[in-house]
Short mmCIF file of C-alpha atoms and ligand atoms in Angstrom, two decimals:
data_model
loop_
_atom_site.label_atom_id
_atom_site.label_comp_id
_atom_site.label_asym_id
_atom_site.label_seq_id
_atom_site.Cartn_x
_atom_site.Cartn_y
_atom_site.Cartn_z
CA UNK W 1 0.00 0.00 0.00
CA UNK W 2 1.68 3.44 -1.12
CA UNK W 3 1.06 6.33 1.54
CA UNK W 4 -1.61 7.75 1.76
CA UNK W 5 -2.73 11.60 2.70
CA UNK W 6 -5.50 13.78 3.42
CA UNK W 7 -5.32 17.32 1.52
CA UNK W 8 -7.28 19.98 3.24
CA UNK W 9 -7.52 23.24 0.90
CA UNK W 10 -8.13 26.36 2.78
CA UNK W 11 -9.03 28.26 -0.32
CA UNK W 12 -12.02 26.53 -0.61
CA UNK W 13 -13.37 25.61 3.21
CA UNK W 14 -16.34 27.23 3.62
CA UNK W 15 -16.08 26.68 7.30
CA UNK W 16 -19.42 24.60 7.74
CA UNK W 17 -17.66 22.48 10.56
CA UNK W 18 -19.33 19.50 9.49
CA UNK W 19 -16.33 17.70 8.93
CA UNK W 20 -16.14 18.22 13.12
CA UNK W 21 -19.78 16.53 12.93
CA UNK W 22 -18.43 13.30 10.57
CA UNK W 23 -15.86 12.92 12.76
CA UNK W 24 -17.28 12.60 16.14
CA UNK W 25 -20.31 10.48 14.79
CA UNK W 26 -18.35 7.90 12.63
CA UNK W 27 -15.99 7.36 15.94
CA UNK W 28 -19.10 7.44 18.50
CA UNK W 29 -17.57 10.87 20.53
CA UNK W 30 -20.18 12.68 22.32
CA UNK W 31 -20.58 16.77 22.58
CA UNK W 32 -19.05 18.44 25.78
CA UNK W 33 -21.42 21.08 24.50
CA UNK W 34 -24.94 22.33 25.51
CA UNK W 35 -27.01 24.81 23.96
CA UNK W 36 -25.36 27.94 24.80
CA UNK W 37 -22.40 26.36 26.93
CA UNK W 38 -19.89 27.83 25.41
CA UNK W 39 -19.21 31.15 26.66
CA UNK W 40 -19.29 33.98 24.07
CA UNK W 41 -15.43 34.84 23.04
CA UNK W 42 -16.05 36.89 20.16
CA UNK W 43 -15.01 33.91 17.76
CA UNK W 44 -16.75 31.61 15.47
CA UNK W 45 -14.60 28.66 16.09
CA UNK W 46 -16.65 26.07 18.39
CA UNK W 47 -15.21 24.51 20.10
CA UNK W 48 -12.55 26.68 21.43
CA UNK W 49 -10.01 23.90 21.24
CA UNK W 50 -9.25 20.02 20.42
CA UNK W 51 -10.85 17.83 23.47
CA UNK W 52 -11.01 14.40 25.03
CA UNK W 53 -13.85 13.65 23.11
CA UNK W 54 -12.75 16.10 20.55
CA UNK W 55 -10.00 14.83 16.84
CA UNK W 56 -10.89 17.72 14.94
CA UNK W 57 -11.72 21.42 14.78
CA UNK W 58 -11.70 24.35 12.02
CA UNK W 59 -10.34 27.24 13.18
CA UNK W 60 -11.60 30.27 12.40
CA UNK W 61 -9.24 33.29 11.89
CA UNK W 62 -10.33 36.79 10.80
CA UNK W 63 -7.47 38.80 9.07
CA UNK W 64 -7.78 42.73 8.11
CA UNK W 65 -8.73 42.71 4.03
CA UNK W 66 -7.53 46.47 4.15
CA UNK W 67 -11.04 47.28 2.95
CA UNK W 68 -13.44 49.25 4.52
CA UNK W 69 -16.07 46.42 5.38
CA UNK W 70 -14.60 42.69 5.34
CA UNK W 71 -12.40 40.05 6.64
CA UNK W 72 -9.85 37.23 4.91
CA UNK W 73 -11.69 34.22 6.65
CA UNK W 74 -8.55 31.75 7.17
CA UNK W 75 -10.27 28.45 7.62
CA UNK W 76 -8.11 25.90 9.53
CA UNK W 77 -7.69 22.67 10.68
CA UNK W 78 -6.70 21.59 13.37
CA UNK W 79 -6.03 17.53 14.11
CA UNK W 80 -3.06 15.12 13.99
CA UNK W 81 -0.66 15.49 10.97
CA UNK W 82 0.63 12.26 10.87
CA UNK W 83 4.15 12.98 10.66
CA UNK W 84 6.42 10.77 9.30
CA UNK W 85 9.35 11.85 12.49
CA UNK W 86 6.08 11.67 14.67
CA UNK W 87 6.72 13.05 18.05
CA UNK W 88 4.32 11.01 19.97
CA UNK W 89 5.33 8.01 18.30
CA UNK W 90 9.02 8.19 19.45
CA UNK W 91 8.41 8.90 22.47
CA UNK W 92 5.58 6.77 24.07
CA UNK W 93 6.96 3.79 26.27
CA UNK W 94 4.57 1.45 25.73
CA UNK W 95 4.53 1.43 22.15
CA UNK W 96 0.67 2.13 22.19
CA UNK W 97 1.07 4.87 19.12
CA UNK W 98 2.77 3.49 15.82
CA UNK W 99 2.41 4.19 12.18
CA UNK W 100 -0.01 2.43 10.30
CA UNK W 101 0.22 0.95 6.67
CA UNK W 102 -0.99 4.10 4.77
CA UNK W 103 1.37 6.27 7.05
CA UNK W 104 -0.78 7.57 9.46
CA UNK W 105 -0.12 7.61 13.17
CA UNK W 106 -2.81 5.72 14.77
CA UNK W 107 -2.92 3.66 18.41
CA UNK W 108 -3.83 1.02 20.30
CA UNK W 109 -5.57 2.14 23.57
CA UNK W 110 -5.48 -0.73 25.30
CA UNK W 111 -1.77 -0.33 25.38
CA UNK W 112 -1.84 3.23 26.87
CA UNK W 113 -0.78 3.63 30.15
CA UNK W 114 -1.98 7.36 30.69
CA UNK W 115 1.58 9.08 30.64
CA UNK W 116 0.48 11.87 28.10
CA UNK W 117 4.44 12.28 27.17
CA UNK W 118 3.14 11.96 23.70
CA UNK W 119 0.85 15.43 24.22
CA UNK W 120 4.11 17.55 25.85
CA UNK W 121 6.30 16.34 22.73
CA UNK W 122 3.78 16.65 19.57
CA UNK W 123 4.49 20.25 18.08
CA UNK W 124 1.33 20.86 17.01
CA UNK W 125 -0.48 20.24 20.29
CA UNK W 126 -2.80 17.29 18.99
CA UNK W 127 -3.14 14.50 21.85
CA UNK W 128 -5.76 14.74 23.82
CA UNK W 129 -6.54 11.90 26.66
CA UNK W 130 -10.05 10.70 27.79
CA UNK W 131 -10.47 11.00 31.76
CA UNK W 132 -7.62 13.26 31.84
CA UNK W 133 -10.50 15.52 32.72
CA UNK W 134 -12.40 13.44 35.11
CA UNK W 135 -11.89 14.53 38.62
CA UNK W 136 -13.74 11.35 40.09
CA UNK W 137 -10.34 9.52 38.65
CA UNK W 138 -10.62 6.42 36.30
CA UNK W 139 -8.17 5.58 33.77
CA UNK W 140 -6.86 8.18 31.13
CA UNK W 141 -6.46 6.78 27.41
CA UNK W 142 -5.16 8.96 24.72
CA UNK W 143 -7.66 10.01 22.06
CA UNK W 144 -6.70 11.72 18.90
CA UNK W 145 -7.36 11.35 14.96
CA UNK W 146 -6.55 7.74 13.45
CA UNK W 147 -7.20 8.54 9.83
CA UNK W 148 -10.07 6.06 9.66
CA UNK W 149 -8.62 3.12 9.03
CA UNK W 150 -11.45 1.02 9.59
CA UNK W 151 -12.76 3.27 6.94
CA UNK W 152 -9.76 3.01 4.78
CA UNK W 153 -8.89 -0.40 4.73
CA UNK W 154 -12.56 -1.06 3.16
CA UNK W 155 -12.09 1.55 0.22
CA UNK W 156 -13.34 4.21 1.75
CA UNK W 157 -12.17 8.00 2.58
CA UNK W 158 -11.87 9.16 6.19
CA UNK W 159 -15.53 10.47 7.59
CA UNK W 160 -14.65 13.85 7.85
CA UNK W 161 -13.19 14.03 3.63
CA UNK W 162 -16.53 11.87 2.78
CA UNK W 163 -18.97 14.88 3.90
CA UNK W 164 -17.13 17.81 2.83
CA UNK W 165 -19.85 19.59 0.04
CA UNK W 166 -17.16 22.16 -0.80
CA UNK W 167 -14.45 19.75 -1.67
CA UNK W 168 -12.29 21.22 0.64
CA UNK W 169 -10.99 17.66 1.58
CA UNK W 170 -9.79 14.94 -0.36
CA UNK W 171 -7.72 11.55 0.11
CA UNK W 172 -5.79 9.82 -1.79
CA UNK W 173 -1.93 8.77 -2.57
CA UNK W 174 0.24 11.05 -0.64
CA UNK W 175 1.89 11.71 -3.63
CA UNK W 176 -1.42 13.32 -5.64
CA UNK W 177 -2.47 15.16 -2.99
CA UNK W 178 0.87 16.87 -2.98
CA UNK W 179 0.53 17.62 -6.73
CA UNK W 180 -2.96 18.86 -6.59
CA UNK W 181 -1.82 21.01 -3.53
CA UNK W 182 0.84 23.01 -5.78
CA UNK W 183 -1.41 23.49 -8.91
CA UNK W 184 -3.63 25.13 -6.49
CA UNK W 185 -1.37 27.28 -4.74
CA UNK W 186 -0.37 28.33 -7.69
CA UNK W 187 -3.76 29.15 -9.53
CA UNK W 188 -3.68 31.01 -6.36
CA UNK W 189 -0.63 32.97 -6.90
CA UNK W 190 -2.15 34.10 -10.20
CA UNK W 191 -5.54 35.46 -8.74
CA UNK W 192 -3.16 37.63 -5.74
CA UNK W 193 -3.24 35.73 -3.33
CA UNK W 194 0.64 35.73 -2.94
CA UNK W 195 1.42 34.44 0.38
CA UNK W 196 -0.82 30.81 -0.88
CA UNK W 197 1.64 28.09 -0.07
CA UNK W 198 1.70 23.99 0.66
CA UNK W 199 2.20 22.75 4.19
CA UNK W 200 3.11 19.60 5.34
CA UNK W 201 5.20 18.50 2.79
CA UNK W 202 8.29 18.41 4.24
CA UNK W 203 7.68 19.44 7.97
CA UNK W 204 8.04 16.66 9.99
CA UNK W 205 9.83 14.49 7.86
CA UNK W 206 6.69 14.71 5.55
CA UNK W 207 3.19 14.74 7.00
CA UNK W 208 0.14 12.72 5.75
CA UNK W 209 -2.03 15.49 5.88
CA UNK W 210 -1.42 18.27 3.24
CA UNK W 211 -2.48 21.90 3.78
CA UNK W 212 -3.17 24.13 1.16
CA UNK W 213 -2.59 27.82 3.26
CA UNK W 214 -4.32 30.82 1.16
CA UNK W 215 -3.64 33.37 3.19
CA UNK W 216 0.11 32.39 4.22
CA UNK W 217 1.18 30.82 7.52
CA UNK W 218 0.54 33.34 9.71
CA UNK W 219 -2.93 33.42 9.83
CA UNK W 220 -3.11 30.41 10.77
CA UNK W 221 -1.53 29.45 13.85
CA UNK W 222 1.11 27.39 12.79
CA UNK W 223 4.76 26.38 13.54
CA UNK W 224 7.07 27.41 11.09
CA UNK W 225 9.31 24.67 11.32
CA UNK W 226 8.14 22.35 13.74
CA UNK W 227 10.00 20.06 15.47
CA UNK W 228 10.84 17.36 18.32
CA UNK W 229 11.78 19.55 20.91
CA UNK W 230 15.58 18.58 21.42
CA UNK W 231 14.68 18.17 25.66
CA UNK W 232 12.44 15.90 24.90
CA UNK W 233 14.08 14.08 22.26
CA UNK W 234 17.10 13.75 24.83
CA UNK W 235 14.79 13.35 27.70
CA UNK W 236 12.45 10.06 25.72
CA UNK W 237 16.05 8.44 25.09
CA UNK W 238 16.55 8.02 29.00
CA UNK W 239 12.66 8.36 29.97
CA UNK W 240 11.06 5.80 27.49
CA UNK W 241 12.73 2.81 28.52
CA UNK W 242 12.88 4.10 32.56
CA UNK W 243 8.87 4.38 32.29
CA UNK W 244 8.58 0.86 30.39
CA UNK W 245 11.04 -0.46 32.95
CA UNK W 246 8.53 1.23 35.56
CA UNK W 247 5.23 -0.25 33.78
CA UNK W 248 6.82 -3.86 33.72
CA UNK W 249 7.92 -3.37 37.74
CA UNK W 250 4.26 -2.22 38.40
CA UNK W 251 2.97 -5.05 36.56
CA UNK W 252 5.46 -7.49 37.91
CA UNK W 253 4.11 -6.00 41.79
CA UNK W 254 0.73 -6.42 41.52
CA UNK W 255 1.37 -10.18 40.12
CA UNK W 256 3.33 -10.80 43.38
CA UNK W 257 0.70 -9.26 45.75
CA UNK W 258 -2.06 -11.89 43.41
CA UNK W 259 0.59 -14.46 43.70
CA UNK W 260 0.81 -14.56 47.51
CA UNK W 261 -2.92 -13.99 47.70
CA UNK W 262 -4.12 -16.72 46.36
CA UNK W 263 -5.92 -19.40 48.84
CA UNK W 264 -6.57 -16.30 51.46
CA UNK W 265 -9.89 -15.49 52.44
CA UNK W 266 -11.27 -13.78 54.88
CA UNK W 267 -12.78 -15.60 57.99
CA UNK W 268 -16.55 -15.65 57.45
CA UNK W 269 -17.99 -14.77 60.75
CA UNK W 270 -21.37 -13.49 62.12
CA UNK W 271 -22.40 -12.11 65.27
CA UNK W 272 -24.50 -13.57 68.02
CA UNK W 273 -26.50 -10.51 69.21
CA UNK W 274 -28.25 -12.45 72.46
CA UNK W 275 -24.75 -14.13 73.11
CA UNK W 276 -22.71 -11.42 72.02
CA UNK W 277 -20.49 -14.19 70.38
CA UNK W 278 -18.50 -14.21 67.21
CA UNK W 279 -19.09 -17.14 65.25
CA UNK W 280 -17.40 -18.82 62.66
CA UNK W 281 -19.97 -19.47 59.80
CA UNK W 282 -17.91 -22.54 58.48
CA UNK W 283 -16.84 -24.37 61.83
CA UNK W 284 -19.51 -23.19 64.26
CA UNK W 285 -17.28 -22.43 66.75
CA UNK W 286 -17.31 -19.06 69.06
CA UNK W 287 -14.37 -17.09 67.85
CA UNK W 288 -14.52 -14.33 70.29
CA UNK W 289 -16.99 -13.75 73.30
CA UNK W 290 -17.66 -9.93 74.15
CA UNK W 291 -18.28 -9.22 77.47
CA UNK W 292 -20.41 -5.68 77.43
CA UNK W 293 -19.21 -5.19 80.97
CA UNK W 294 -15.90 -6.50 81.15
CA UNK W 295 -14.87 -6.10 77.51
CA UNK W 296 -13.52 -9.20 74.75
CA UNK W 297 -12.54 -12.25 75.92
S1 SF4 I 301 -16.72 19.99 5.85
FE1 SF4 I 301 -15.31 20.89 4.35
S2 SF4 I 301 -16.07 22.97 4.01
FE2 SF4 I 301 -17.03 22.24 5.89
S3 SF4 I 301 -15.65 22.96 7.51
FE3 SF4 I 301 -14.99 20.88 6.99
S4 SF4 I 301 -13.36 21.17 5.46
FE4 SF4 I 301 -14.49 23.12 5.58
S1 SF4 I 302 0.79 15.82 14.84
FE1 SF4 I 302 1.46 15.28 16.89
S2 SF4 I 302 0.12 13.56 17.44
FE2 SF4 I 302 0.03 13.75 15.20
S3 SF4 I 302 1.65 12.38 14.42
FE3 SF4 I 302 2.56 14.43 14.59
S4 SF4 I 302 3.52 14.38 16.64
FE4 SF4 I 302 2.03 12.70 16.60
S1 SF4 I 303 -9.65 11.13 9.59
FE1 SF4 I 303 -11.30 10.23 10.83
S2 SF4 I 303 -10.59 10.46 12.96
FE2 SF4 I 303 -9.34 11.85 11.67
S3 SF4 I 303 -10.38 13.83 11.75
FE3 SF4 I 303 -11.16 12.75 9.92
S4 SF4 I 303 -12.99 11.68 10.68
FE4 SF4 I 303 -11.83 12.28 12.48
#
């Protein structure tokens, strides 16, 4: 299988968000929000930021048109890039995150062991971790965009490209999407808009999703050149295989503590309330006579 990529063209999002809509209902990820939750911030963008329950947003980014009356409405997205040098992938311990047969970085929950190193090293901010959130506890499993694969490997496009009415989203061989991305920018180029350009190319190694930028960088949001930040780079070399080492001794512990507790049982005992004995349910015997006025005996 050649890699594969998903091409998201600014120029012609018409920032309808439901792409945000495919995604949560073809992965079964309920709404944190309520009517009128969301506190009023003076942007369109809902909501505010990637969640728990939450793989993909558009951003919405106003720039001055230099016109009396207008805006340049940058339409983003935000969600994993699927980077070839991915972040998160070098640096989880437990080998839970991994790249999949089209390229893209997916996981396997039940491997996760809650660390969230792979949400402090990711450039782009994109891990996100269900009951990270949850102050009753429980445990806290990363969450972030797959690339469908249960989609993919049956011939079909990721949810979020299927509903896209614009055609602001497309999927396909890594390699097309990259060409269609740079006759774009540059029918761009000739209509003005001189700042167009192609991200994701080469950041990262390569990424496997391709943006199409018509405003230029700047408006929106990203890195410029992104990379592994060279702590944690140095820091996963020693770290990774200390927290593995730390998984397997938990692991190892609570095997131990089964080990030696196997053929224990509590006593099974009632109380006598005329006698005031305790009784052993098995034997019948009095374990323990209590004595109101002189105390156990
Ligand atoms: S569905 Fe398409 S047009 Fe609508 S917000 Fe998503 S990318 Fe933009
Ligand atoms: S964007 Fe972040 S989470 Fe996605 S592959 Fe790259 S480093 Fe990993
Ligand atoms: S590829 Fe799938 S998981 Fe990723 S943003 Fe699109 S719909 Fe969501």
């Amino acid at each position: 299988m050649t890699e594969q990529a998903i091409l998201f063209d600014s120029s012609r999002c018409s920032g309808c968000k439901a792409c945000q809509v495919a995604c949560k209902t073809w992965n079964s990820l309920p709404s944190p929000l309520e009517k009128n939750s969301q506190e009023w911030n003076g942007s369109l963008q809902c909501p505010p930021d990637l969640g728990s329950n939450t793989r993909l947003i558009i951003t919405f980014n106003e720039g001055d048109n230099g016109k009396k009356y207008g805006v340049n409405w940058a339409f983003g997205r935000r969600s994993c890039m699927h980077c070839t040098n991915a972040a998160c992938v070098n640096v989880c311990p437990s080998g839970c995150l991994y790249h999949d047969e089209y390229g893209m970085v997916t996981y396997d929950a039940e491997k996760c062991i809650g660390c969230q190193y792979c949400r402090s090293a990711c450039p782009f901010d994109v891990p996100r971790h269900k009951g990270s959130d949850d102050i009753l506890g429980g445990s806290v499993v990363i969450n972030k965009c797959t690339g469908c694969p249960d989609r993919v490997a049956h011939g079909r496009k990721p949810a979020c490209v299927t509903t896209c009415q614009p055609g602001a989203l497309d999927f396909g061989d890594r390699d097309d999407m990259i060409a269609i991305a740079e006759e774009r920018v540059a029918l761009l180029h000739k209509k003005g808009f001189d700042k167009a350009r192609v991200y994701g190319k080469d950041e990262m190694d390569g990424c496997h999703v391709i943006y199409v930028l018509k405003y230029g960088i700047e408006q929106y949001e990203l890195p410029e050149n992104p990379k592994i930040m060279g702590s944690v780079n140095a820091s996963s070399k020693v770290m990774k295989p200390l927290t593995a080492l730390g998984f397997v001794a938990v692991i190892a512990g609570l095997a131990v503590c089964y080990i030696s507790g196997i053929g224990y049982h509590r006593d099974t005992m009632r109380y006598d309330e005329k006698k005031h004995d305790v009784i052993d349910v098995d034997t019948g015997e009095v374990i323990k006579h209590i004595d109101k006025e002189a105390g156990e005996r």
